[in-house]
Amino acid sequence: GDSVTQMEGPVTLSEEAFLTINCTYTATGYPSLFWYVQYPGEGLQLLLKATKADDKGSNKGFEATYRKETTSFHLEKGSVQVSDSAVYFCAMFHNTNAGKSTFGDGTTLTVKP
Amino acid sequence: GAVVSQHPSRVICKSGTSVKIECRSLDFQATTMFWYRQFPKQSLMLMATSNEGSKATYEQGVEKDKFLINHASLTLSTLTVTSAHPEDSSFYICSARDRRVAGLSNSPLHFGNGTRLTVT
């Protein structure tokens, strides 16, 4: 069945460091891929998305490229800030799956000044 | 942008009582809303799919008599935790997809800010 596997955390970085959070998926067909971010005490917010192979989603300095050949959607940012500290969820949506999305387990990022 | 309002944000109740959590889509309509429970180690567990005008679809292992879901309109779904016990203490989150684009593969979920339930 459909599944999303993302890098286990927690991840701790210094400010201005480079960030990569790995995400791979298993699905039949061609799902859409998303990254959501959850700040402490809040719900999730859409960070970026990509709907087909080689698409690159980007927002707030974060990027992720839909790689069909490696079934991956790794999240990257060139220079993290303290305000990026949050939990990041990789997710996919297949409109054949009764409208449900499949989420990874989340990766906690802490950025230290 | 699309906003989902979840209320209350925090509730403390005594064991044995029931608690209702509301999830409203403020500027869009949703034929389907989703309820999740988030555990301390952050993973999201989908509890059920709330369907406007019909019965909710529960995930395996979720007690439908304990977690009552009602989706009476295109903008409101409620989750009632009945006869709550301390083990029901958790962070509950709802989400919805705009019905106008719900069938599109790139339509994102819009999340409420969650409800922290503490059962004493």
CSV table of C-alpha atoms in Angstrom, one decimal:
chain,number,residue,atom,x,y,z
A,1,GLY,CA,0.0,0.0,0.0
A,2,ASP,CA,0.9,3.7,-0.1
A,3,SER,CA,3.4,4.8,2.4
A,4,VAL,CA,5.8,7.8,3.1
A,5,THR,CA,9.1,7.4,4.9
A,6,GLN,CA,10.9,10.4,6.2
A,7,MET,CA,14.2,10.9,8.0
A,8,GLU,CA,14.0,10.3,11.6
A,9,GLY,CA,14.8,13.2,13.8
A,10,PRO,CA,15.4,15.2,15.7
A,11,VAL,CA,17.6,17.3,13.6
A,12,THR,CA,19.6,20.1,15.3
A,13,LEU,CA,21.4,22.7,13.2
A,14,SER,CA,23.2,26.0,13.8
A,15,GLU,CA,21.7,29.1,12.2
A,16,GLU,CA,22.7,29.4,8.5
A,17,ALA,CA,23.5,25.7,8.1
A,18,PHE,CA,22.2,23.7,5.2
A,19,LEU,CA,19.2,21.6,5.8
A,20,THR,CA,18.1,18.3,4.1
A,21,ILE,CA,15.2,16.2,5.3
A,22,ASN,CA,14.8,13.0,3.3
A,23,CYS,CA,11.5,11.7,2.2
A,24,THR,CA,10.7,8.7,0.1
A,25,TYR,CA,7.4,7.3,-0.9
A,26,THR,CA,5.8,4.1,-2.1
A,27,ALA,CA,2.7,4.4,-4.3
A,28,THR,CA,1.0,3.0,-7.3
A,29,GLY,CA,0.7,5.5,-10.1
A,30,TYR,CA,1.7,9.2,-9.7
A,31,PRO,CA,0.7,10.9,-6.4
A,32,SER,CA,1.2,14.5,-5.6
A,33,LEU,CA,3.7,15.3,-3.0
A,34,PHE,CA,3.7,17.8,-0.2
A,35,TRP,CA,5.7,19.2,2.7
A,36,TYR,CA,3.8,20.6,5.6
A,37,VAL,CA,5.2,22.4,8.6
A,38,GLN,CA,3.9,22.4,12.2
A,39,TYR,CA,5.0,25.1,14.6
A,40,PRO,CA,4.7,24.4,18.3
A,41,GLY,CA,1.2,24.2,19.5
A,42,GLU,CA,-0.4,24.7,16.1
A,43,GLY,CA,-1.8,22.7,13.3
A,44,LEU,CA,0.0,21.9,10.0
A,45,GLN,CA,0.5,24.4,7.2
A,46,LEU,CA,1.3,23.7,3.6
A,47,LEU,CA,4.9,24.6,2.9
A,48,LEU,CA,5.3,23.4,-0.7
A,49,LYS,CA,4.0,20.9,-3.2
A,50,ALA,CA,4.8,19.2,-6.5
A,51,THR,CA,2.4,17.3,-8.7
A,52,LYS,CA,4.5,15.5,-11.3
A,53,ALA,CA,8.0,14.2,-11.9
A,54,ASP,CA,10.8,16.8,-12.0
A,55,ASP,CA,8.5,19.5,-10.6
A,56,LYS,CA,10.2,21.6,-7.9
A,57,GLY,CA,8.1,23.1,-5.1
A,58,SER,CA,9.6,26.1,-3.3
A,59,ASN,CA,8.5,28.5,-0.6
A,60,LYS,CA,10.2,30.6,2.0
A,61,GLY,CA,13.7,29.4,0.9
A,62,PHE,CA,12.7,25.7,1.1
A,63,GLU,CA,12.8,23.5,-2.0
A,64,ALA,CA,11.9,20.0,-2.9
A,65,THR,CA,12.1,18.2,-6.2
A,66,TYR,CA,9.8,15.3,-7.2
A,67,ARG,CA,12.1,12.5,-8.3
A,68,LYS,CA,10.2,9.6,-9.8
A,69,GLU,CA,13.3,7.5,-10.4
A,70,THR,CA,14.2,7.5,-6.8
A,71,THR,CA,10.6,8.0,-5.5
A,72,SER,CA,11.9,10.8,-3.3
A,73,PHE,CA,10.9,14.4,-2.4
A,74,HIS,CA,13.7,15.6,-0.1
A,75,LEU,CA,13.3,19.0,1.6
A,76,GLU,CA,16.2,21.4,1.4
A,77,LYS,CA,17.1,24.9,2.6
A,78,GLY,CA,20.4,26.6,2.0
A,79,SER,CA,20.5,28.6,5.2
A,80,VAL,CA,18.2,27.9,8.1
A,81,GLN,CA,17.0,30.4,10.7
A,82,VAL,CA,15.9,30.0,14.3
A,83,SER,CA,12.4,30.6,13.2
A,84,ASP,CA,12.5,27.5,11.0
A,85,SER,CA,12.4,25.3,14.1
A,86,ALA,CA,9.3,23.2,13.7
A,87,VAL,CA,8.1,19.7,12.8
A,88,TYR,CA,8.1,18.9,9.1
A,89,PHE,CA,5.8,16.4,7.5
A,90,CYS,CA,6.2,14.8,4.1
A,91,ALA,CA,2.9,13.7,2.6
A,92,MET,CA,1.4,12.4,-0.6
A,93,PHE,CA,-2.1,12.5,-2.0
A,94,HIS,CA,-3.5,10.1,-4.5
A,95,ASN,CA,-7.0,11.0,-5.5
A,96,THR,CA,-7.8,7.3,-5.8
A,97,ASN,CA,-7.3,6.8,-2.0
A,98,ALA,CA,-10.7,8.0,-0.9
A,99,GLY,CA,-9.4,11.5,-0.6
A,100,LYS,CA,-7.0,10.6,2.1
A,101,SER,CA,-3.4,11.8,2.3
A,102,THR,CA,-0.5,9.7,3.6
A,103,PHE,CA,1.9,11.3,6.0
A,104,GLY,CA,5.3,10.5,7.1
A,105,ASP,CA,6.0,10.5,10.8
A,106,GLY,CA,7.4,14.0,11.0
A,107,THR,CA,10.9,15.3,11.6
A,108,THR,CA,11.6,17.8,14.3
A,109,LEU,CA,14.1,20.5,13.4
A,110,THR,CA,15.7,22.7,16.0
A,111,VAL,CA,17.9,25.6,14.8
A,112,LYS,CA,20.2,27.1,17.4
A,113,PRO,CA,21.5,30.7,17.2
B,1,GLY,CA,-6.1,31.7,1.7
B,2,ALA,CA,-8.3,28.8,2.9
B,3,VAL,CA,-8.8,28.9,6.7
B,4,VAL,CA,-9.9,26.1,9.0
B,5,SER,CA,-11.0,27.2,12.5
B,6,GLN,CA,-10.9,24.6,15.2
B,7,HIS,CA,-12.4,25.2,18.6
B,8,PRO,CA,-11.6,24.9,21.4
B,9,SER,CA,-7.9,25.1,21.3
B,10,ARG,CA,-7.5,23.7,24.7
B,11,VAL,CA,-9.9,21.8,27.0
B,12,ILE,CA,-9.6,20.1,30.3
B,13,CYS,CA,-12.3,17.7,31.4
B,14,LYS,CA,-13.0,15.2,34.0
B,15,SER,CA,-13.0,11.5,33.4
B,16,GLY,CA,-16.3,10.2,32.2
B,17,THR,CA,-17.5,13.4,30.7
B,18,SER,CA,-17.9,14.1,26.9
B,19,VAL,CA,-16.1,16.8,25.0
B,20,LYS,CA,-17.1,18.3,21.6
B,21,ILE,CA,-14.5,19.7,19.2
B,22,GLU,CA,-15.6,21.8,16.2
B,23,CYS,CA,-13.9,22.2,12.9
B,24,ARG,CA,-15.1,24.9,10.6
B,25,SER,CA,-14.0,25.9,7.1
B,26,LEU,CA,-14.3,29.6,7.1
B,27,ASP,CA,-14.0,30.6,3.4
B,28,PHE,CA,-14.6,27.4,1.5
B,29,GLN,CA,-16.8,24.4,1.6
B,30,ALA,CA,-15.7,20.9,2.3
B,31,THR,CA,-17.7,17.7,1.6
B,32,THR,CA,-15.0,15.8,3.4
B,33,MET,CA,-13.0,16.6,6.5
B,34,PHE,CA,-10.5,14.5,8.3
B,35,TRP,CA,-9.8,14.0,12.0
B,36,TYR,CA,-6.4,13.1,13.3
B,37,ARG,CA,-4.9,12.4,16.6
B,38,GLN,CA,-1.3,13.4,17.2
B,39,PHE,CA,0.8,11.5,19.7
B,40,PRO,CA,3.6,12.9,21.8
B,41,LYS,CA,6.2,11.6,19.3
B,42,GLN,CA,4.5,13.8,16.7
B,43,SER,CA,3.1,11.2,14.3
B,44,LEU,CA,-0.3,11.9,12.9
B,45,MET,CA,-2.9,9.1,13.1
B,46,LEU,CA,-5.9,9.5,10.9
B,47,MET,CA,-8.9,8.6,12.9
B,48,ALA,CA,-11.8,9.1,10.5
B,49,THR,CA,-13.0,10.8,7.4
B,50,SER,CA,-16.1,13.0,8.0
B,51,ASN,CA,-18.5,13.0,5.1
B,52,GLU,CA,-21.1,15.8,4.8
B,53,GLY,CA,-24.6,14.4,5.0
B,54,SER,CA,-23.5,10.8,5.6
B,55,LYS,CA,-21.8,8.6,8.1
B,56,ALA,CA,-18.1,9.0,8.9
B,57,THR,CA,-15.6,6.5,7.8
B,58,TYR,CA,-13.5,5.3,10.6
B,59,GLU,CA,-10.0,3.9,10.4
B,60,GLN,CA,-9.3,0.5,11.7
B,61,GLY,CA,-9.0,0.4,15.5
B,62,VAL,CA,-10.9,3.6,16.1
B,63,GLU,CA,-14.0,3.2,18.2
B,64,LYS,CA,-16.9,4.9,16.4
B,65,ASP,CA,-19.0,4.9,19.5
B,66,LYS,CA,-16.4,6.7,21.5
B,67,PHE,CA,-15.4,9.2,18.8
B,68,LEU,CA,-18.6,10.5,17.4
B,69,ILE,CA,-18.4,12.5,14.2
B,70,ASN,CA,-21.0,14.7,12.7
B,71,HIS,CA,-20.7,16.6,9.5
B,72,ALA,CA,-24.0,18.4,9.3
B,73,SER,CA,-23.0,21.1,6.8
B,74,LEU,CA,-20.4,21.9,4.2
B,75,THR,CA,-18.5,24.0,6.6
B,76,LEU,CA,-18.8,22.2,9.9
B,77,SER,CA,-17.7,18.9,11.3
B,78,THR,CA,-17.7,18.0,15.0
B,79,LEU,CA,-15.8,15.3,16.9
B,80,THR,CA,-17.3,14.3,20.3
B,81,VAL,CA,-15.1,12.3,22.6
B,82,THR,CA,-17.6,10.4,24.7
B,83,SER,CA,-16.9,9.2,28.3
B,84,ALA,CA,-13.4,10.5,28.1
B,85,HIS,CA,-10.6,8.8,30.0
B,86,PRO,CA,-7.1,9.9,30.7
B,87,GLU,CA,-5.8,7.8,27.8
B,88,ASP,CA,-7.8,10.0,25.4
B,89,SER,CA,-5.7,12.9,26.4
B,90,SER,CA,-4.0,14.0,23.2
B,91,PHE,CA,-3.8,16.7,20.5
B,92,TYR,CA,-6.6,16.4,18.0
B,93,ILE,CA,-6.4,18.1,14.6
B,94,CYS,CA,-8.9,18.4,11.8
B,95,SER,CA,-8.3,19.1,8.1
B,96,ALA,CA,-10.3,19.8,5.0
B,97,ARG,CA,-10.0,20.1,1.3
B,98,ASP,CA,-11.8,22.8,-0.7
B,99,ARG,CA,-14.6,20.9,-2.5
B,100,ARG,CA,-14.1,23.0,-5.6
B,101,VAL,CA,-10.6,21.4,-6.1
B,102,ALA,CA,-10.9,18.3,-4.0
B,103,GLY,CA,-10.8,16.0,-7.0
B,104,LEU,CA,-7.5,17.5,-8.2
B,105,SER,CA,-4.4,15.7,-7.3
B,106,ASN,CA,-2.6,18.9,-6.3
B,107,SER,CA,-5.2,20.2,-3.9
B,108,PRO,CA,-3.7,20.6,-0.4
B,109,LEU,CA,-5.2,19.9,3.0
B,110,HIS,CA,-6.0,22.9,5.2
B,111,PHE,CA,-5.6,22.2,8.8
B,112,GLY,CA,-7.1,23.6,12.0
B,113,ASN,CA,-4.8,24.7,14.8
B,114,GLY,CA,-5.6,21.6,16.8
B,115,THR,CA,-7.2,21.0,20.2
B,116,ARG,CA,-5.3,19.9,23.2
B,117,LEU,CA,-7.5,17.6,25.3
B,118,THR,CA,-6.5,16.8,28.8
B,119,VAL,CA,-8.7,14.3,30.7
B,120,THR,CA,-8.1,14.3,34.5
